[in-house]
Tab-separated table of C-alpha atoms and ligand atoms in Angstrom:
chain	number	residue	atom	x	y	z
A	595	MET	CA	17.384	13.447	-22.850
A	596	GLU	CA	14.473	11.366	-23.858
A	597	LEU	CA	12.085	10.210	-21.081
A	598	ALA	CA	12.989	6.614	-21.681
A	599	ASP	CA	16.669	7.339	-21.234
A	600	LYS	CA	16.076	9.212	-18.113
A	601	GLN	CA	14.044	6.310	-16.742
A	602	ALA	CA	16.760	3.833	-17.867
A	603	LYS	CA	19.369	6.029	-16.028
A	604	HIS	CA	17.176	6.093	-12.806
A	605	PHE	CA	16.832	2.269	-13.050
A	606	SER	CA	20.683	1.781	-13.240
A	607	THR	CA	22.553	0.627	-10.106
A	608	ASP	CA	25.117	3.467	-10.348
A	609	MET	CA	24.940	5.584	-7.175
A	610	CYS	CA	21.539	4.292	-6.020
A	611	PRO	CA	20.500	6.803	-3.244
A	612	PHE	CA	18.794	3.974	-1.332
A	613	ASP	CA	21.994	1.831	-0.999
A	614	LYS	CA	23.980	1.454	2.188
A	615	GLY	CA	26.825	3.896	1.984
A	616	ASN	CA	24.824	6.354	0.006
A	617	GLU	CA	22.870	7.821	2.806
A	618	PHE	CA	24.341	11.238	2.091
A	619	MET	CA	22.248	11.230	-1.157
A	620	THR	CA	18.876	11.387	0.709
A	621	PRO	CA	17.526	13.893	3.248
A	622	ASN	CA	18.070	13.026	6.923
A	623	GLU	CA	16.461	9.764	8.083
A	624	VAL	CA	13.321	10.159	10.256
A	625	ALA	CA	12.955	6.436	11.309
A	626	ARG	CA	14.733	3.141	10.991
A	627	ILE	CA	14.623	-0.529	11.885
A	628	GLY	CA	17.937	-1.850	12.976
A	629	GLU	CA	20.310	-0.140	15.515
A	630	GLU	CA	24.009	0.220	14.488
A	631	THR	CA	23.229	-0.727	10.939
A	632	TRP	CA	19.845	-0.150	9.369
A	633	ARG	CA	17.657	-2.793	7.703
A	634	CYS	CA	14.965	-0.503	6.393
A	635	ARG	CA	14.463	3.234	6.958
A	636	VAL	CA	12.312	6.207	6.246
A	637	VAL	CA	13.579	9.549	4.696
A	638	PRO	CA	11.717	12.536	3.429
A	639	ASN	CA	11.217	12.391	-0.322
A	640	LEU	CA	13.789	14.511	-2.099
A	641	TYR	CA	11.223	15.280	-4.786
A	642	HIS	CA	8.398	15.903	-2.356
A	643	ALA	CA	4.829	16.777	-3.385
A	644	LEU	CA	4.049	18.101	0.076
A	645	SER	CA	6.154	19.793	2.703
A	646	ILE	CA	5.678	19.986	6.530
A	647	ASP	CA	7.424	23.445	6.344
A	648	THR	CA	4.579	24.975	4.292
A	649	GLU	CA	1.696	26.495	6.234
A	650	PRO	CA	-1.557	24.654	5.821
A	651	ALA	CA	-4.089	27.017	4.029
A	652	ALA	CA	-7.099	26.590	1.785
A	653	PHE	CA	-8.313	29.048	-0.785
A	654	LYS	CA	-11.610	29.449	-2.635
A	655	GLU	CA	-12.167	31.434	-5.770
A	656	SER	CA	-15.656	31.289	-7.352
A	657	CYS	CA	-16.036	27.480	-8.102
A	658	PHE	CA	-12.312	26.755	-7.655
A	659	GLU	CA	-10.634	25.549	-4.528
A	660	LYS	CA	-7.004	25.045	-3.805
A	661	GLN	CA	-4.819	24.242	-0.908
A	662	SER	CA	-1.216	24.933	0.026
A	663	GLY	CA	1.193	22.087	-0.294
A	664	PHE	CA	1.312	21.358	3.461
A	665	GLY	CA	1.965	17.730	4.558
A	666	ALA	CA	4.691	15.156	4.555
A	667	HIS	CA	5.959	13.033	1.650
A	668	GLU	CA	8.331	10.226	2.833
A	669	VAL	CA	10.058	7.289	1.261
A	670	ILE	CA	10.180	4.012	2.957
A	671	ILE	CA	13.323	2.339	1.865
A	672	GLU	CA	12.280	-1.291	2.397
A	673	THR	CA	15.597	-3.064	2.427
A	674	ASP	CA	19.380	-2.313	2.347
A	675	GLU	CA	19.787	-4.790	-0.530
A	676	HIS	CA	19.591	-2.996	-3.897
A	677	ALA	CA	18.304	-5.930	-5.969
A	678	LEU	CA	15.960	-7.378	-3.371
A	679	HIS	CA	12.314	-7.096	-4.661
A	680	MET	CA	9.302	-7.281	-2.390
A	681	THR	CA	8.359	-10.387	-4.350
A	682	ASN	CA	11.481	-12.075	-2.733
A	683	PHE	CA	10.927	-10.839	0.812
A	684	GLU	CA	10.839	-13.335	3.607
A	685	HIS	CA	8.699	-13.146	6.668
A	686	ARG	CA	11.312	-11.128	8.626
A	687	HIS	CA	11.453	-8.495	5.840
A	688	PHE	CA	7.715	-8.032	5.961
A	689	LEU	CA	7.806	-7.861	9.745
A	690	ASP	CA	10.453	-4.990	9.532
A	691	TYR	CA	8.458	-3.261	6.761
A	692	LEU	CA	5.116	-3.309	8.685
A	693	GLU	CA	6.774	-2.340	12.026
A	694	LEU	CA	8.391	0.736	10.352
A	695	ILE	CA	5.184	1.839	8.734
A	696	ARG	CA	3.312	1.481	12.001
A	697	MET	CA	6.075	3.440	13.846
A	698	ARG	CA	6.046	6.249	11.252
A	699	ILE	CA	2.279	6.712	11.036
A	700	ASP	CA	2.081	6.711	14.874
A	701	ASN	CA	4.667	9.419	15.018
A	702	LEU	CA	3.198	11.547	12.240
A	703	GLN	CA	-0.387	11.325	13.520
A	704	GLN	CA	0.652	13.372	16.563
A	705	ASP	CA	0.549	16.466	14.232
A	706	SER	CA	-3.159	17.339	14.411
A	707	ARG	CA	-2.967	19.211	11.174
A	708	ILE	CA	-2.534	15.875	9.295
A	709	LYS	CA	-5.848	14.237	8.436
A	710	TYR	CA	-5.063	11.467	6.121
A	711	PHE	CA	-2.169	8.969	5.427
A	712	SER	CA	-1.918	7.693	1.798
A	713	LEU	CA	0.394	4.718	1.835
A	714	PHE	CA	1.330	3.110	-1.408
A	715	LYS	CA	4.096	1.306	-3.376
A	716	ASN	CA	4.852	1.677	-7.042
A	717	SER	CA	7.129	-1.158	-8.360
A	718	GLY	CA	8.193	-1.276	-11.981
A	719	LEU	CA	8.032	1.298	-14.751
A	720	ASN	CA	4.436	0.326	-15.717
A	721	ALA	CA	3.416	1.045	-12.045
A	722	GLY	CA	5.026	4.467	-11.982
A	723	ALA	CA	8.319	3.704	-10.233
A	724	THR	CA	11.394	5.665	-11.221
A	725	LEU	CA	13.842	3.770	-8.978
A	726	GLU	CA	14.435	0.046	-8.997
A	727	HIS	CA	15.444	-0.160	-5.259
A	728	ALA	CA	12.398	-1.451	-3.236
A	729	HIS	CA	10.555	1.476	-1.704
A	730	SER	CA	7.181	2.557	-0.714
A	731	GLN	CA	5.782	6.118	-0.158
A	732	LEU	CA	3.757	7.819	2.530
A	733	MET	CA	1.818	10.975	1.912
A	734	ALA	CA	0.560	12.653	5.127
A	735	MET	CA	-2.231	15.041	3.918
A	736	PRO	CA	-4.190	17.871	5.499
A	737	PHE	CA	-7.507	16.494	4.202
A	738	ILE	CA	-9.338	13.369	3.455
A	739	PRO	CA	-9.409	12.797	-0.362
A	740	PRO	CA	-13.105	12.795	-1.662
A	741	LYS	CA	-12.797	9.222	-2.994
A	742	ILE	CA	-11.669	7.962	0.451
A	743	ALA	CA	-14.294	9.971	2.233
A	744	SER	CA	-16.972	8.520	-0.020
A	745	ASP	CA	-15.751	4.901	0.600
A	746	LEU	CA	-15.682	5.489	4.325
A	747	SER	CA	-19.190	6.933	4.389
A	748	TYR	CA	-20.351	3.989	2.313
A	749	TYR	CA	-18.927	1.520	4.965
A	750	GLN	CA	-20.545	3.615	7.712
A	751	GLU	CA	-23.980	3.663	5.934
A	752	TYR	CA	-23.788	-0.101	5.339
A	753	LYS	CA	-23.350	-0.735	9.041
A	754	LYS	CA	-26.151	1.584	9.937
A	755	GLN	CA	-28.545	-0.122	7.491
A	756	HIS	CA	-27.607	-3.745	8.085
A	757	GLY	CA	-26.166	-3.746	11.562
A	758	ARG	CA	-23.195	-5.577	10.382
A	759	ASP	CA	-19.754	-4.639	9.074
A	760	LEU	CA	-19.501	-4.601	5.247
A	761	PHE	CA	-16.120	-6.404	5.405
A	762	ASP	CA	-17.584	-9.200	7.601
A	763	ASP	CA	-20.332	-9.687	5.076
A	764	TYR	CA	-17.911	-9.524	2.218
A	765	ILE	CA	-15.593	-12.201	3.688
A	766	HIS	CA	-18.608	-14.344	4.483
A	767	GLU	CA	-19.885	-14.137	0.902
A	768	GLU	CA	-16.438	-14.879	-0.565
A	769	LYS	CA	-16.315	-17.931	1.694
A	770	LEU	CA	-19.682	-19.085	0.517
A	771	HIS	CA	-18.593	-18.505	-3.118
A	772	LYS	CA	-15.347	-20.358	-2.249
A	773	LYS	CA	-13.678	-19.616	-5.561
A	774	GLY	CA	-11.819	-16.441	-4.535
A	775	ILE	CA	-10.029	-17.494	-1.380
A	776	LEU	CA	-6.321	-17.951	-1.634
A	777	PHE	CA	-5.103	-18.349	1.893
A	778	GLU	CA	-6.055	-17.392	5.501
A	779	ASN	CA	-4.585	-17.614	8.937
A	780	SER	CA	-5.711	-16.618	12.451
A	781	SER	CA	-6.033	-12.905	11.601
A	782	PHE	CA	-5.924	-12.176	7.792
A	783	ILE	CA	-7.345	-13.593	4.700
A	784	ALA	CA	-5.954	-13.241	1.155
A	785	LEU	CA	-8.493	-13.362	-1.709
A	786	CYS	CA	-8.762	-12.537	-5.363
A	787	PRO	CA	-11.648	-10.123	-5.156
A	788	TYR	CA	-14.902	-10.545	-6.916
A	789	ALA	CA	-14.921	-8.039	-9.908
A	790	SER	CA	-11.239	-7.546	-9.707
A	791	ARG	CA	-9.991	-4.487	-11.687
A	792	PHE	CA	-6.607	-5.937	-12.542
A	793	ALA	CA	-5.460	-9.458	-13.549
A	794	PHE	CA	-3.925	-11.171	-10.570
A	795	GLU	CA	-5.271	-8.582	-8.134
A	796	VAL	CA	-5.048	-9.770	-4.575
A	797	MET	CA	-6.595	-8.253	-1.427
A	798	ILE	CA	-5.509	-9.041	2.061
A	799	VAL	CA	-8.247	-8.236	4.789
A	800	ALA	CA	-8.097	-8.274	8.588
A	801	LYS	CA	-10.686	-10.894	9.772
A	802	GLU	CA	-11.249	-8.991	13.005
A	803	PRO	CA	-12.613	-5.562	13.372
A	804	ILE	CA	-9.214	-3.897	13.130
A	805	ALA	CA	-9.458	-0.511	11.393
A	806	SER	CA	-5.820	0.331	10.726
A	807	ILE	CA	-2.241	-0.725	11.235
A	808	LEU	CA	-2.242	1.287	14.440
A	809	ALA	CA	-4.891	-0.945	15.838
A	810	CYS	CA	-2.741	-4.027	15.105
A	811	GLU	CA	-1.201	-5.966	17.917
A	812	ASP	CA	2.127	-7.556	17.333
A	813	THR	CA	0.477	-10.861	16.813
A	814	HIS	CA	-1.583	-9.322	13.946
A	815	ILE	CA	1.607	-7.909	12.362
A	816	TYR	CA	3.174	-11.286	12.574
A	817	ALA	CA	0.080	-12.927	10.955
A	818	LEU	CA	-0.045	-10.294	8.241
A	819	ALA	CA	3.675	-10.679	7.408
A	820	GLU	CA	2.972	-14.478	6.955
A	821	VAL	CA	0.073	-13.809	4.502
A	822	MET	CA	2.173	-11.228	2.565
A	823	GLU	CA	5.030	-13.615	2.173
A	824	LEU	CA	2.785	-16.204	0.893
A	825	VAL	CA	0.935	-13.948	-1.528
A	826	PHE	CA	4.167	-12.435	-2.966
A	827	THR	CA	5.692	-15.813	-3.322
A	828	LYS	CA	2.710	-17.129	-5.267
A	829	LEU	CA	2.712	-13.993	-7.491
A	830	ARG	CA	6.429	-14.288	-8.068
A	831	LEU	CA	6.294	-17.879	-9.130
A	832	SER	CA	3.462	-16.940	-11.494
A	833	LEU	CA	4.481	-13.630	-12.938
A	834	GLY	CA	8.218	-13.463	-12.350
A	835	GLU	CA	10.169	-11.652	-9.603
A	836	ASP	CA	9.989	-8.198	-11.187
A	837	PHE	CA	6.485	-7.894	-12.493
A	838	ALA	CA	5.120	-4.284	-12.190
A	839	PHE	CA	2.483	-3.726	-9.354
A	840	ASN	CA	1.027	-1.051	-7.205
A	841	MET	CA	0.188	-1.857	-3.545
A	842	VAL	CA	-2.132	0.288	-1.368
A	843	ILE	CA	-2.376	0.038	2.376
A	844	LYS	CA	-5.813	1.222	3.603
A	845	ASN	CA	-6.043	2.646	7.056
A	846	GLY	CA	-9.240	4.696	6.714
A	847	ASP	CA	-9.634	7.775	8.952
A	848	LEU	CA	-7.254	7.605	11.841
A	849	ARG	CA	-8.751	10.729	13.419
A	850	ASP	CA	-12.177	9.115	13.736
A	851	PRO	CA	-12.569	7.056	16.939
A	852	LYS	CA	-15.269	5.063	15.100
A	853	ASN	CA	-13.068	4.640	11.928
A	854	PRO	CA	-15.404	2.544	9.750
A	855	ASN	CA	-12.426	1.093	7.793
A	856	ARG	CA	-11.324	-2.445	7.957
A	857	PHE	CA	-7.540	-2.586	7.598
A	858	HIS	CA	-6.728	-4.070	4.195
A	859	ILE	CA	-4.080	-4.164	1.532
A	860	GLU	CA	-4.590	-4.198	-2.143
A	861	ILE	CA	-1.983	-5.550	-4.546
A	862	LEU	CA	-2.618	-4.466	-8.055
A	863	PRO	CA	-0.398	-6.139	-10.740
A	864	ARG	CA	0.068	-3.701	-13.757
A	865	LEU	CA	0.362	-6.307	-16.490
A	866	TYR	CA	-1.546	-4.070	-18.921
A	867	LYS	CA	-1.836	-0.316	-19.217
A	868	ILE	CA	-5.131	1.299	-18.156
A	869	ALA	CA	-6.319	3.601	-20.963
A	870	GLY	CA	-9.184	5.848	-22.126
A	871	PHE	CA	-12.072	3.675	-21.325
A	872	GLU	CA	-11.059	3.096	-17.729
A	873	LEU	CA	-10.178	6.856	-17.254
A	874	GLU	CA	-13.433	7.991	-18.719
A	875	SER	CA	-15.801	5.562	-17.088
A	876	GLY	CA	-14.089	4.337	-13.990
A	877	VAL	CA	-14.971	0.827	-15.301
A	878	TYR	CA	-12.072	-1.572	-15.627
A	879	ILE	CA	-11.807	-4.294	-18.346
A	880	ASN	CA	-10.093	-7.380	-16.913
A	881	THR	CA	-9.912	-10.552	-19.062
A	882	MET	CA	-8.642	-12.679	-16.048
A	883	LEU	CA	-11.380	-13.986	-13.833
A	884	PRO	CA	-10.433	-13.967	-10.112
A	885	GLU	CA	-11.405	-17.629	-9.724
A	886	THR	CA	-8.998	-18.555	-12.603
A	887	VAL	CA	-6.256	-16.508	-10.808
A	888	VAL	CA	-6.887	-18.454	-7.600
A	889	GLU	CA	-6.484	-21.779	-9.449
A	890	VAL	CA	-3.228	-20.539	-11.053
A	891	LEU	CA	-1.870	-19.232	-7.803
A	892	LYS	CA	-2.759	-22.376	-5.921
A	893	GLU	CA	-1.002	-24.520	-8.306
A	894	VAL	CA	2.485	-22.821	-8.205
B	1419	ZN	ZN1	19.759	0.613	-4.451
């Protein structure tokens, strides 16, 4: 079968493993929101890249290093409604989603062998999704990936040099610049970041020094759900309800009591494919200025 056929088959609604009534098609549930009947739930990924049953081990051979596939790879089934995209979620859906993530990370972090949580969403073929039903993924890993470690040490170094948090300075500069701010409430601010990598890229940042979702109070979760609803409504009205996007939820290093991260979410629409230049250089060509995107999103 051609890849395109396989993908089309995955995208059909026949026997979707994430639908209510098809729970037998997934591994046993590890968390849910909703009592008698679930509204969103977490299951181990049937096609997992990491397994909690594998022993953690690292090997070194000359200049090569490898690790066993220890960890957890879970799927967050965001809704029981097959055709409900995150772009159409209401405030209560985001509340459930965020609460479920917080619950799951809190549980997994009790395993001291896990050092990092990669939390992301692929939506649409161009963003790497193979199932249409709204879902995110959580990879609990036995090490901090080098790119993340480098970002975190940059945040730490900035604070040491300037005596201020990088994210506070960044929000301050964006506010001075004015053109990138989309919306803010008591706890979070949504902006189209300076030097965005992707057209219609949006970042949602905690305004207070909150390092991760585990440091969020219920009032923060409530405020974040409000910002997410607004951002996705604006994006849906501009790009359509099923535009492809990735979303990453950045919690930093949960093992570090001085975690230098600022809790933030990046929404990365995948309207164009990234290609050789981006892969070679790490430099992204984006023809849509963030200030133009803010104007477009504010008008819809
Ligand atoms: Zn479904």
